[in-house]
Coordinates of C-alpha atoms and ligand atoms in Angstrom, one line a residue:
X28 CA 0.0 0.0 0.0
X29 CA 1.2 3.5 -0.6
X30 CA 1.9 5.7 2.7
X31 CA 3.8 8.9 3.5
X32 CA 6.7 8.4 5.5
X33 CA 9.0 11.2 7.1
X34 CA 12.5 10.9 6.3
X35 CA 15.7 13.0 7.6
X36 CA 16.1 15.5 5.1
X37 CA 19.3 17.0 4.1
X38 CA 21.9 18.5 6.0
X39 CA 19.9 17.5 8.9
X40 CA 17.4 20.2 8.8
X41 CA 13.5 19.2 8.7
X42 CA 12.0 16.3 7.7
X43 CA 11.4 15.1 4.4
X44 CA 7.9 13.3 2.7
X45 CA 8.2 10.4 1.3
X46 CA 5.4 8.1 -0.6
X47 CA 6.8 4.6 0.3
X48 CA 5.5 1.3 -0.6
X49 CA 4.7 -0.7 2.8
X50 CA 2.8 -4.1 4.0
X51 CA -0.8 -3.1 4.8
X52 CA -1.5 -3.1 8.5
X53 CA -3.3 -6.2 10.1
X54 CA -5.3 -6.2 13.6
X55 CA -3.8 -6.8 16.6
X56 CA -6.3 -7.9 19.9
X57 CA -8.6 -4.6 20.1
X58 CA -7.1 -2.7 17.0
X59 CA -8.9 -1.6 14.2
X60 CA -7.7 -1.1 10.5
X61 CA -9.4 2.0 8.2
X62 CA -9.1 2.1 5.1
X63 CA -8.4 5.8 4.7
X64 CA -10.9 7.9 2.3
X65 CA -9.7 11.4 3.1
X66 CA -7.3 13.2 5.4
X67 CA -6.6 16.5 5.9
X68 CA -3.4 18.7 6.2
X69 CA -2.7 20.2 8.8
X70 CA -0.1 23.0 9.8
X71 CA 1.8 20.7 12.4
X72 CA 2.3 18.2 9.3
X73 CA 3.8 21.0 7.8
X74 CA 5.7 21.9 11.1
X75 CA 6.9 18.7 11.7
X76 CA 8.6 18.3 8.2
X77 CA 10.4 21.5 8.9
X78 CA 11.5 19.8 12.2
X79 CA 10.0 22.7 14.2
X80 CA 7.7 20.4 16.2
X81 CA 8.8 18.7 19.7
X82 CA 7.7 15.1 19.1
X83 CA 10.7 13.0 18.8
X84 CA 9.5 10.6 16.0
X85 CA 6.6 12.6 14.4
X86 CA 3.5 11.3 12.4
X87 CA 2.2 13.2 9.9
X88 CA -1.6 12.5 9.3
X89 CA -4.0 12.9 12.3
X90 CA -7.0 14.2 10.2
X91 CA -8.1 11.2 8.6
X92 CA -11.5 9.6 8.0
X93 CA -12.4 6.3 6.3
X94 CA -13.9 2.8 6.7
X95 CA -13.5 -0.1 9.0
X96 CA -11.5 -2.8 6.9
X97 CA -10.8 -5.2 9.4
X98 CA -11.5 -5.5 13.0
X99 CA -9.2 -7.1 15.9
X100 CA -10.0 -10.0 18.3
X101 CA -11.7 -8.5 21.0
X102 CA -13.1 -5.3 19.7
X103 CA -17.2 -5.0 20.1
X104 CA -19.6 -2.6 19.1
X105 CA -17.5 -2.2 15.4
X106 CA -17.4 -3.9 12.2
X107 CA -16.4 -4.1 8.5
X108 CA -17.9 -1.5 6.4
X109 CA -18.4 1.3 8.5
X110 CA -17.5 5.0 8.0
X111 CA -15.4 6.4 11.6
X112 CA -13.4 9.3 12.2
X113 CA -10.8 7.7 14.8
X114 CA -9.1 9.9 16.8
X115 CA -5.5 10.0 17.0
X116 CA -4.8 11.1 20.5
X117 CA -7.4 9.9 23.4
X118 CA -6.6 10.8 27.3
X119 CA -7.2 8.0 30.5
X120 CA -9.9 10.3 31.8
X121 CA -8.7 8.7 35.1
X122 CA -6.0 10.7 36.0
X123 CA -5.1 13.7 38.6
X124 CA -4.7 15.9 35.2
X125 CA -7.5 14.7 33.7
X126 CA -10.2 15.2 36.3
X127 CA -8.6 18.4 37.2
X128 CA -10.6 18.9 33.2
X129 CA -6.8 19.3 31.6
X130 CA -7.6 16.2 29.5
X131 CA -4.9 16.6 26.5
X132 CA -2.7 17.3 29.7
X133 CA -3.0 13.5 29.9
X134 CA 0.5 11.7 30.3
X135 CA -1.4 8.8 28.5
X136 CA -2.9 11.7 25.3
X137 CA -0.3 11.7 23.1
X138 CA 1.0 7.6 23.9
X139 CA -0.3 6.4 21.0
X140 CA -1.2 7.6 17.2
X141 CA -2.7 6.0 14.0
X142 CA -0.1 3.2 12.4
X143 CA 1.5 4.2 10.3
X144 CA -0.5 7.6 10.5
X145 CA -3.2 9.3 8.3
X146 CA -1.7 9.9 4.9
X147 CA -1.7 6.2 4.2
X148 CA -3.9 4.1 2.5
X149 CA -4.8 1.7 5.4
X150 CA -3.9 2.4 9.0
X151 CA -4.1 0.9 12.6
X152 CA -6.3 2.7 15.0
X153 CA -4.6 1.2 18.4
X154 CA -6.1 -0.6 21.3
X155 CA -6.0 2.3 23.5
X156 CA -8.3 4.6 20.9
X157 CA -10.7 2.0 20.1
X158 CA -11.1 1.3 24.0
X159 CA -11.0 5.1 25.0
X160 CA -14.0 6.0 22.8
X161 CA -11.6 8.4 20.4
X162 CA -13.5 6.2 17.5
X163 CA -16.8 8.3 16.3
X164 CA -19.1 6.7 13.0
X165 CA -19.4 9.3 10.9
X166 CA -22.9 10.3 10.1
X167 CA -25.1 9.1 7.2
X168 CA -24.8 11.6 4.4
X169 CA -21.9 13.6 5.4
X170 CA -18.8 13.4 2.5
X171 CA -15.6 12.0 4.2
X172 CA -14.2 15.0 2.8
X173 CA -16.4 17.4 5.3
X174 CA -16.0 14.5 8.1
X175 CA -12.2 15.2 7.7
X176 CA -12.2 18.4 9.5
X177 CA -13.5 17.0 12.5
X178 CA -10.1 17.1 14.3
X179 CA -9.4 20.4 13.3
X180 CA -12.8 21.8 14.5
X181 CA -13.1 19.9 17.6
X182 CA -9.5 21.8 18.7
X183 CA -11.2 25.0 17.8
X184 CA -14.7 24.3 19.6
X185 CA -12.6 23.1 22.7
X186 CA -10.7 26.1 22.4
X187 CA -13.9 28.1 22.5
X188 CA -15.2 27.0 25.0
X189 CA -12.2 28.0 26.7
X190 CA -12.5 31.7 25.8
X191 CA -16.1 31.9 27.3
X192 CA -17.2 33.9 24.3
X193 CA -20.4 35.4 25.3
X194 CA -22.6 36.7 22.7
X195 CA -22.0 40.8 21.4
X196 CA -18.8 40.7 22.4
X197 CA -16.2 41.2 20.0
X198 CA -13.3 39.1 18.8
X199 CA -10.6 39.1 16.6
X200 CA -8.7 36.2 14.9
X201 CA -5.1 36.5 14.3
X202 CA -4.6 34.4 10.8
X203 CA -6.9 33.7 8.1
X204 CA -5.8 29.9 7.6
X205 CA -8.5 27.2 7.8
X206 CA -8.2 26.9 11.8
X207 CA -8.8 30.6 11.9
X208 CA -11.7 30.7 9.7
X209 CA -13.1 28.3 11.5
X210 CA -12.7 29.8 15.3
X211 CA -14.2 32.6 13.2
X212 CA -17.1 31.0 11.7
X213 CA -17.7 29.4 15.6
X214 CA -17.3 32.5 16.8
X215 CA -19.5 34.3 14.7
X216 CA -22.2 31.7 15.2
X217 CA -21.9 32.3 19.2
X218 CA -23.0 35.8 18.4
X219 CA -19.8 37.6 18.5
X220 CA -18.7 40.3 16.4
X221 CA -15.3 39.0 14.3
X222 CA -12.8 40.5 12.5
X223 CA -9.9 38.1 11.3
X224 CA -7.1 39.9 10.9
X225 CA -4.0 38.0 8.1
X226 CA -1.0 39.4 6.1
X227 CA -1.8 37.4 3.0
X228 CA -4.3 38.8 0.7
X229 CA -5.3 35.9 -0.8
X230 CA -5.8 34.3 2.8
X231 CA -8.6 37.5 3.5
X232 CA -10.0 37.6 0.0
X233 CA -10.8 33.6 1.2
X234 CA -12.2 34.5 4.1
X235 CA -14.7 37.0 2.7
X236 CA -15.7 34.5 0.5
X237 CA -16.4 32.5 3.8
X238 CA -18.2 34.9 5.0
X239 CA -15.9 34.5 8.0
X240 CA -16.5 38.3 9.7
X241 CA -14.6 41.7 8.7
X242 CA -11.2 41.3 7.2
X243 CA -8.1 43.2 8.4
X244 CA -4.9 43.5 6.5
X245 CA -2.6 42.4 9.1
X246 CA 0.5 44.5 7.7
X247 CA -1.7 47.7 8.8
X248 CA -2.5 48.7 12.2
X249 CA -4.5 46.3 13.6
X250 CA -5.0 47.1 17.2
X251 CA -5.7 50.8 16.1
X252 CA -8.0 49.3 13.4
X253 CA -9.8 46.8 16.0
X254 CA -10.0 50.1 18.9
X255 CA -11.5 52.2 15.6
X256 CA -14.5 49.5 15.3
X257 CA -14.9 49.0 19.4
X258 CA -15.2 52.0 20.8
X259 CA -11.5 52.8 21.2
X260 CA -11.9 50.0 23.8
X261 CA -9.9 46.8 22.0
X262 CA -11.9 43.6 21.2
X263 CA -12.8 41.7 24.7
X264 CA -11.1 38.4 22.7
X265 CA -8.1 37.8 20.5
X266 CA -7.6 34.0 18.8
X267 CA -4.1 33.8 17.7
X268 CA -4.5 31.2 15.0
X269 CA -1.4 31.6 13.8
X270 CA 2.1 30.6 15.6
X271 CA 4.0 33.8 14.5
X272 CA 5.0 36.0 17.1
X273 CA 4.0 39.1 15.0
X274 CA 0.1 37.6 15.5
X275 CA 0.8 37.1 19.0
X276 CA 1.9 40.6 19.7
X277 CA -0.8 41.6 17.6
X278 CA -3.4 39.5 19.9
X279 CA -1.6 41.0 23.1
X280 CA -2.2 44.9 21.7
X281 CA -5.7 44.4 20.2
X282 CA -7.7 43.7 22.8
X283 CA -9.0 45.3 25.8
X284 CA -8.7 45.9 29.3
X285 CA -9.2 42.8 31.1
X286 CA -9.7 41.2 27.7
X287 CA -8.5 37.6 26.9
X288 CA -5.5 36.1 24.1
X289 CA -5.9 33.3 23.3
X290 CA -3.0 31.1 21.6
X291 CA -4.2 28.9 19.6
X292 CA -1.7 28.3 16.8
X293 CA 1.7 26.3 17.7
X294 CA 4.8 28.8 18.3
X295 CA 8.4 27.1 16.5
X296 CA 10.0 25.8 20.0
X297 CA 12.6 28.3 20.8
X298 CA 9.8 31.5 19.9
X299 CA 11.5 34.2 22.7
X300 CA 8.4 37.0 22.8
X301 CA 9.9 40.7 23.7
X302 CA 6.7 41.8 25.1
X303 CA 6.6 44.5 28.0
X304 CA 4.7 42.2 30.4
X305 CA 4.0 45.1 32.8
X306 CA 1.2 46.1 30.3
X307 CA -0.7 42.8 30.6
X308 CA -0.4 43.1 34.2
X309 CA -1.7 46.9 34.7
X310 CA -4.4 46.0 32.2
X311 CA -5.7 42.9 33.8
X312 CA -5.2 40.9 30.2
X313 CA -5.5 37.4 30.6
X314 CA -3.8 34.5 28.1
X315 CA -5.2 31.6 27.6
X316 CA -3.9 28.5 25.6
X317 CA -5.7 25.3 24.3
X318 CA -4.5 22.0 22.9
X319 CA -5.7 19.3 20.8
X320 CA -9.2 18.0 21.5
X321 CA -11.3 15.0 23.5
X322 CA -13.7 13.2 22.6
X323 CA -16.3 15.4 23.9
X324 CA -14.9 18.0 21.6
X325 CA -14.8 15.6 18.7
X326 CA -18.8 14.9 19.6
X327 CA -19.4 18.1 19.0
X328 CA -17.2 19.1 16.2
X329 CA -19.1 16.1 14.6
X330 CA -22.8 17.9 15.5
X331 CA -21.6 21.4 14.1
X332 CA -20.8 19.7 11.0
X333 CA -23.9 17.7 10.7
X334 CA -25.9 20.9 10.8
X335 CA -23.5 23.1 8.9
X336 CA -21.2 20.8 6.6
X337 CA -21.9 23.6 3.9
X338 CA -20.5 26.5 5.8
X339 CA -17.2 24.7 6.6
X340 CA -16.7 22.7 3.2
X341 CA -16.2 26.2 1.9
X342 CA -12.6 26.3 3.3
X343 CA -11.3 23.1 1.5
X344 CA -10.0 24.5 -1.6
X345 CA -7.4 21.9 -2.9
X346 CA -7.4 18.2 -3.2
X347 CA -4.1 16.1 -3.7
X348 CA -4.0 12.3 -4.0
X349 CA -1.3 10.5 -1.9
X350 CA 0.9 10.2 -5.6
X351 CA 0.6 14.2 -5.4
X352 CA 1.5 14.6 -1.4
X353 CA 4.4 16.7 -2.2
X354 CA 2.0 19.3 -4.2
X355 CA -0.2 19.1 -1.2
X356 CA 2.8 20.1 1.1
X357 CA 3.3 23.1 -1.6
X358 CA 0.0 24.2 -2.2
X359 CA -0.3 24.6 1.7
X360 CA 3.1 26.2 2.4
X361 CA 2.5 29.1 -0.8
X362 CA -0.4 30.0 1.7
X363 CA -2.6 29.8 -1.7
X364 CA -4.7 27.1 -0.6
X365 CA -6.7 26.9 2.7
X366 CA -7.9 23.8 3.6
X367 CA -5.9 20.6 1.7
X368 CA -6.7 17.4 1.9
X369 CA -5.3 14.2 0.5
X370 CA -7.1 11.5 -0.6
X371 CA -6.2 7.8 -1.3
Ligands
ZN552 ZN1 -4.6 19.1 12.9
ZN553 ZN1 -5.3 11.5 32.3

């Protein structure tokens, strides 16, 4: 079967795609094996292969949908045939972390991952996913293609929640990619008032055609245009969906007193922010960070979609087979494409 391997790349620096051919997985006692139909890119695949990403042997593919091609001794309540979304991380739920409600906290979250991950054309879902409930069927009539953003969208609406958005308030989202157009389509559905803020054109010409909120060059001044459209007061939230520092500091100055940043997108390890953090303090700011998703966030990502597939199929723009990974990786990278996904 054909699967996307990382490889070192040259001169040590980043990781390298590969499309190598490899023996199908089989079943071990509780495992199951999909038969993958769509999976999307994500910006931590990308991060990885630049070896910006902490995980000492990453897997790139976490996004990935499909159906049930053969099920493990032991496993109940699955079978042949059907359509899932299996999660690739799922917490104990047992531990002091978890019950504290810091679930991807979990020492047990990121133990185990999808063999030999998502942009393959069968993988194992392990014991530990299958048991932990992180495998979801995906509904009747809903594309694998719209199902494939359920991992993305279930970091955003755990994310949300975070924020305690309440509705009229107003909130700005740091980077137009497809994780910030869809905080902002959350958002804006949550009766907020959004502005997404990116410095690629194309990125906010996309996102007016999502009808994702107002649209802010980010190469302007943003917190002077965000105090402009709030009263000279700041927006009460900032999403950073986007792991630059320049977004960050943008959150940081754009909101208001006693307002909340939230960082959403992944900072490169090493990011050193030279931020006066007496400002924060004297105006009460508070930041906020979320990571990954449970299966109570999948649940739901899986309801939004159910009622609004349409809204959110919008930001997949680009399609790649497996053959055509390394175009995927492109498309993504020139910032021309929002969501990708690869397909079998
Ligand atoms: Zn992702
Ligand atoms: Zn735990």
């Amino acid at each position: 079967m054909k699967s996307i391997v990382l490889a070192s790349g040259k001169g040590g620096h980043g990781l390298r795609a590969e499309l190598v051919d490899r023996v199908e997985p089989r079943p071990g006692p509780g495992e199951l094996v999909v038969k993958m139909a769509a999976c999307g890119l994500c910006g931590t695949d990308l991060e990885k292969m630049r070896g910006e990403y902490t995980a000492s042997a990453p897997v790139v593919g976490h996004e990935a949908v499909g159906t049930i091609s053969a099920v493990g001794v032991g496993v109940s309540g699955y079978r042949v045939g059907e359509r899932v979304f299996p999660h690739h991380h799922v917490p104990d739920y047992s531990c002091y972390v978890c019950r504290a409600g810091n679930e991807t906290m979990c020492d047990s979250y990121r133990s185990s991952n999808l063999v030999p991950g998502g942009f393959s054309e069968y993988f194992a879902v392990p014991k530990w996913n299958v048991e932990g409930g992180g495998v979801l069927r995906v509904p009747e009539g809903m594309s694998f293609e719209v199902a494939s953003l359920t991992e993305p969208l279930a970091c955003c609406v755990r994310a949300i929640r975070k924020s305690d958005v309440k509705p009229g308030e107003s909130a700005l989202v740091t980077g137009a990619g497809p994780v910030g157009l869809m905080h902002a389509l959350l958002l804006k559905s949550m009766g907020a008032d959004v502005l997404v803020s990116d410095v690629s054109e194309s990125r906010l010409r996309l996102a007016e055609k999502a009808e994702t909120g107002q649209v802010l060059d980010a190469k302007a001044d943003v917190p002077g245009n965000v105090a402009a459209r709030t009263g000279g007061r700041g927006a009460d939230l900032a999403v950073v969906a986007s792991g630059s520092k320049g977004a960050i500091l943008q959150g940081l100055r754009s909101v208001r007193k006693g307002g909340r940043v939230l960082l959403f997108g992944v900072p490169p390890v090493g990011s050193i922010l030279d931020y006066d953090i007496s400002g924060l303090y004297n105006a009460e700011q508070t930041i906020l960070t979320s990571y990954g998703a449970t299966e109570v966030d999948t649940k739901e990502a899986l309801n939004v979609l159910t009622s609004r597939g349409t809204e959110f199929a919008r930001l997949i723009t680009h399609r790649f087979p497996l053959a055509g990974f390394q175009d995927a990786v492109a498309a993504a990278s020139a910032g021309e494409a929002m969501k990708v996904v690869v397909t079998p």
